Amino acid sequence: MNVADVWQRVIGTQPDPPRWLVLGAAGLALLAILPHPVWRLSRNVVTIAHEGGHGLVALLTRRRLDGIRLHSDTSGLTISSGKPTGLGMVLTAAAGYTAPPLLGLGGAALLSAHRITALLWISIALLAAMLIMIRNAFGVLSVVLTGAAFLLISWYGGSQLQAAFAYLGAWFLLLAGVRPVVELQAKRRQGGARDSDADQLARLTGVGAVLWVTLFLVIALACLLAGGSWLLA
C-alpha cells in the first residue's frame, strides 16, 4: 500500500461494522474498566488522555507547556507555566477529567460518520504530538506502546479488526471517563486527594470542589449518553 492509498483511506469512509461487533466492543470496554486488576492496567490509557487534555488546553490558552509525566501508579503530572490565575489556568485545570469522555465523544462522532480509518490516524497523530512533551521513561513507554497498537492495527489489520479496535477505543473512553470522577470523590470523602484538579479549581475560582466534581461527572455521563447513542445508531 502506497502513501496515496493510505491517504484515500484516511479521508474516505468505511462501511458500518456488524451489530455484534459494536456490542462486543462495548462489552470488552466494560470488562476493561470494571474488574479492579484489569482497571489498574487499562487506567493508564485514561491517564494519557487526562494529561493530554491538560497539555492541549494549556497550549490553546497560550500557556507554555513544560512537560508531561506519566507514572506506573496511573497518576500523571502536566507542568505548564504562565499566569497562575485567570481563565487559561482554569480551563487547563478543568481539561483533565473532561478530556477522556470528550475524546470518546469525538471518536463516536467520527465512527457514526463511517470514518474508522480517520479515527485511527487522528489518534496516532495526537499520541505522536504528546510524545514530544513526555519527560519520563514510563511515560514514553506508555505512549509508544499505545501508538504502536494504533499504527499496527491501522496498517496491517483487516477492516473488521480496525473497526473492532476503533469501536473498543471509543467505548472505552466513554465508559472509563466516569470511573475516575467517582474515584476522585471517594478519595476526597476519605480526606485524600486534596491537591486534585477539583481542589485546585476551587482555589482558583472560589467554587466548591464538590461542584467541580459534579460538573466532571455530568460531562462524562452526557458524553456517554450521546456517544453511546451514536455508536448504537
Coordinates of C-alpha atoms in Angstrom, one line a residue:
M1 CA 0.0 0.0 0.0
N2 CA 1.5 3.4 -1.0
V3 CA 1.0 6.8 0.6
A4 CA -1.7 7.8 -1.8
D5 CA -3.7 4.7 -1.0
V6 CA -3.3 5.4 2.7
W7 CA -4.4 9.0 2.3
Q8 CA -7.5 7.9 0.4
R9 CA -8.4 5.5 3.2
V10 CA -7.9 8.2 5.8
I11 CA -10.2 10.8 4.1
G12 CA -12.6 8.2 2.8
T13 CA -15.4 6.3 4.6
Q14 CA -15.7 2.7 5.6
P15 CA -18.8 0.5 5.8
D16 CA -20.6 0.1 9.1
P17 CA -19.4 -3.0 11.1
P18 CA -21.9 -5.7 12.0
R19 CA -24.1 -5.1 15.1
W20 CA -22.4 -7.9 17.1
L21 CA -19.0 -6.2 16.7
V22 CA -20.3 -2.9 18.1
L23 CA -21.9 -4.6 21.1
G24 CA -18.9 -6.9 21.6
A25 CA -16.6 -3.8 21.7
A26 CA -18.9 -2.3 24.3
G27 CA -18.7 -5.5 26.4
L28 CA -15.0 -5.6 26.2
A29 CA -14.7 -2.0 27.2
L30 CA -16.8 -2.7 30.3
L31 CA -14.6 -5.7 31.1
A32 CA -11.6 -3.3 30.9
I33 CA -12.9 -0.9 33.5
L34 CA -15.0 -2.9 36.0
P35 CA -12.6 -5.6 37.4
H36 CA -10.1 -3.8 39.6
P37 CA -6.9 -5.7 38.5
V38 CA -7.7 -5.0 34.8
W39 CA -8.6 -1.4 35.6
R40 CA -5.2 -0.8 37.2
L41 CA -3.7 -1.6 33.7
S42 CA -6.3 0.0 31.5
R43 CA -6.4 3.2 33.5
N44 CA -3.0 4.1 32.0
V45 CA -4.9 4.9 28.8
V46 CA -7.2 7.2 30.7
T47 CA -4.1 8.9 32.3
I48 CA -2.7 9.5 28.8
A49 CA -6.0 11.2 27.7
H50 CA -6.2 13.1 31.0
E51 CA -2.7 14.6 30.9
G52 CA -3.0 15.1 27.2
G53 CA -6.1 17.2 27.8
H54 CA -4.3 19.4 30.3
G55 CA -1.4 19.8 27.8
L56 CA -3.6 20.6 24.8
V57 CA -5.6 23.2 26.6
A58 CA -2.5 24.7 28.1
L59 CA -1.2 25.3 24.6
L60 CA -4.5 26.5 23.3
T61 CA -4.7 29.1 26.1
R62 CA -1.1 30.2 25.3
R63 CA 0.5 28.8 28.4
R64 CA 3.9 27.3 27.9
L65 CA 3.8 23.5 28.2
D66 CA 7.0 22.4 30.0
G67 CA 6.4 18.7 30.1
I68 CA 4.2 15.7 30.9
R69 CA 4.9 12.8 33.2
L70 CA 3.0 9.5 33.3
H71 CA 3.6 7.2 36.3
S72 CA 3.3 3.5 36.8
D73 CA 0.6 4.0 39.5
T74 CA -1.6 5.6 36.8
S75 CA -1.1 9.1 38.1
G76 CA 0.3 11.8 35.9
L77 CA 1.6 15.4 36.0
T78 CA 1.4 18.1 33.4
I79 CA 3.6 21.2 34.0
S80 CA 2.8 24.5 32.3
S81 CA 4.0 27.9 33.0
G82 CA 2.3 31.3 32.7
K83 CA -0.2 33.4 34.7
P84 CA -1.1 31.3 37.9
T85 CA -4.7 32.5 37.8
G86 CA -7.2 33.5 35.2
L87 CA -9.3 31.8 32.6
G88 CA -6.3 30.0 30.9
M89 CA -5.3 28.3 34.2
V90 CA -8.9 27.4 35.0
L91 CA -9.5 25.8 31.6
T92 CA -6.2 23.9 31.8
A93 CA -7.1 22.5 35.2
A94 CA -10.6 21.6 34.1
A95 CA -9.4 19.8 31.0
G96 CA -8.0 16.6 32.7
Y97 CA -11.1 14.8 33.8
T98 CA -13.2 16.1 30.9
A99 CA -10.7 15.0 28.2
P100 CA -11.3 11.2 28.2
P101 CA -15.1 11.4 27.7
L102 CA -14.9 14.3 25.3
L103 CA -12.3 12.3 23.2
G104 CA -14.7 9.4 23.4
L105 CA -17.5 11.6 22.1
G106 CA -15.3 12.8 19.3
G107 CA -14.5 9.2 18.4
A108 CA -18.1 8.3 18.4
A109 CA -18.9 11.2 16.1
L110 CA -16.2 10.0 13.6
L111 CA -17.5 6.4 13.8
S112 CA -21.1 7.5 13.2
A113 CA -19.8 9.3 10.1
H114 CA -18.1 6.0 9.0
R115 CA -14.6 7.4 9.5
I116 CA -13.0 4.4 11.1
T117 CA -9.5 4.9 9.5
A118 CA -9.6 8.7 10.2
L119 CA -10.2 7.9 13.8
L120 CA -7.2 5.6 14.0
W121 CA -4.8 8.0 12.3
I122 CA -6.0 11.1 14.3
S123 CA -5.3 9.0 17.4
I124 CA -1.8 8.3 16.1
A125 CA -1.2 11.9 15.4
L126 CA -2.3 13.0 18.8
L127 CA -0.1 10.4 20.5
A128 CA 2.9 11.4 18.4
A129 CA 2.4 15.1 19.4
M130 CA 2.1 14.2 23.0
L131 CA 5.2 12.0 22.9
I132 CA 7.3 15.1 22.2
M133 CA 6.3 16.5 25.6
I134 CA 6.8 13.4 27.7
R135 CA 9.6 13.8 30.3
N136 CA 10.0 10.3 31.9
A137 CA 10.7 6.8 30.7
F138 CA 7.5 5.2 31.8
G139 CA 5.5 7.9 30.1
V140 CA 7.5 7.4 26.8
L141 CA 6.9 3.6 27.1
S142 CA 3.1 4.1 27.7
V143 CA 2.6 6.5 24.8
V144 CA 4.8 4.5 22.4
L145 CA 3.1 1.2 23.1
T146 CA -0.3 2.8 22.8
G147 CA 0.6 4.5 19.5
A148 CA 2.2 1.3 18.2
A149 CA -1.0 -0.6 18.8
F150 CA -3.0 2.0 16.7
L151 CA -0.3 2.0 14.0
L152 CA -0.1 -1.8 13.6
I153 CA -3.9 -2.2 13.6
S154 CA -4.4 0.6 11.1
W155 CA -1.6 -0.6 8.8
Y156 CA -1.9 -4.4 8.9
G157 CA -5.4 -5.0 10.3
G158 CA -8.3 -6.0 8.2
S159 CA -11.4 -3.9 8.0
Q160 CA -13.2 -5.8 10.8
L161 CA -10.2 -5.7 13.1
Q162 CA -9.8 -2.0 12.5
A163 CA -13.5 -1.4 13.2
A164 CA -13.3 -3.5 16.4
F165 CA -10.3 -1.6 17.7
A166 CA -11.8 1.8 16.9
Y167 CA -15.1 1.0 18.5
L168 CA -13.4 -0.5 21.5
G169 CA -11.4 2.7 21.9
A170 CA -14.4 4.9 21.7
W171 CA -16.5 2.8 24.1
F172 CA -13.6 2.6 26.5
L173 CA -13.1 6.4 26.7
L174 CA -16.8 7.0 27.1
L175 CA -17.2 4.4 29.8
A176 CA -13.9 5.0 31.5
G177 CA -14.5 8.7 31.7
V178 CA -17.0 8.1 34.5
R179 CA -15.0 5.9 36.9
P180 CA -12.1 8.3 37.7
V181 CA -14.5 11.0 38.7
V182 CA -16.3 8.6 41.1
E183 CA -13.0 7.5 42.5
L184 CA -11.9 11.1 42.9
Q185 CA -14.9 12.0 45.1
A186 CA -14.5 8.8 47.1
K187 CA -10.9 9.7 47.9
R188 CA -11.9 13.3 48.8
R189 CA -14.6 11.9 51.1
Q190 CA -12.0 9.9 52.9
G191 CA -9.8 13.0 53.3
G192 CA -7.4 12.4 50.4
A193 CA -6.7 14.0 47.0
R194 CA -6.6 17.5 48.5
D195 CA -4.5 18.7 45.6
S196 CA -6.7 17.2 42.9
D197 CA -7.9 19.1 39.8
A198 CA -11.2 19.9 41.5
D199 CA -9.5 21.3 44.6
Q200 CA -7.1 23.4 42.5
L201 CA -10.2 24.7 40.6
A202 CA -11.9 25.5 43.9
R203 CA -8.9 27.6 45.0
L204 CA -8.8 29.3 41.6
T205 CA -12.5 30.1 41.3
G206 CA -13.9 30.1 44.8
V207 CA -16.4 27.5 43.6
G208 CA -16.5 24.4 45.8
A209 CA -14.6 21.3 44.8
V210 CA -17.7 19.2 45.1
L211 CA -19.4 21.3 42.4
W212 CA -16.4 20.8 40.1
V213 CA -16.5 17.0 40.6
T214 CA -20.2 17.2 39.9
L215 CA -19.5 19.1 36.7
F216 CA -16.9 16.5 35.7
L217 CA -19.5 13.7 36.3
V218 CA -22.3 15.5 34.4
I219 CA -20.0 15.9 31.4
A220 CA -18.8 12.3 31.5
L221 CA -22.4 11.0 31.7
A222 CA -23.6 13.3 29.0
C223 CA -20.8 12.2 26.7
L224 CA -21.6 8.5 27.4
L225 CA -25.3 9.0 26.7
A226 CA -24.7 10.9 23.5
G227 CA -21.7 9.0 22.2
G228 CA -23.3 5.6 23.1
S229 CA -26.4 6.5 21.2
W230 CA -24.3 7.4 18.1
L231 CA -22.3 4.2 18.3
L232 CA -25.5 2.1 18.6
A233 CA -27.5 4.0 15.9

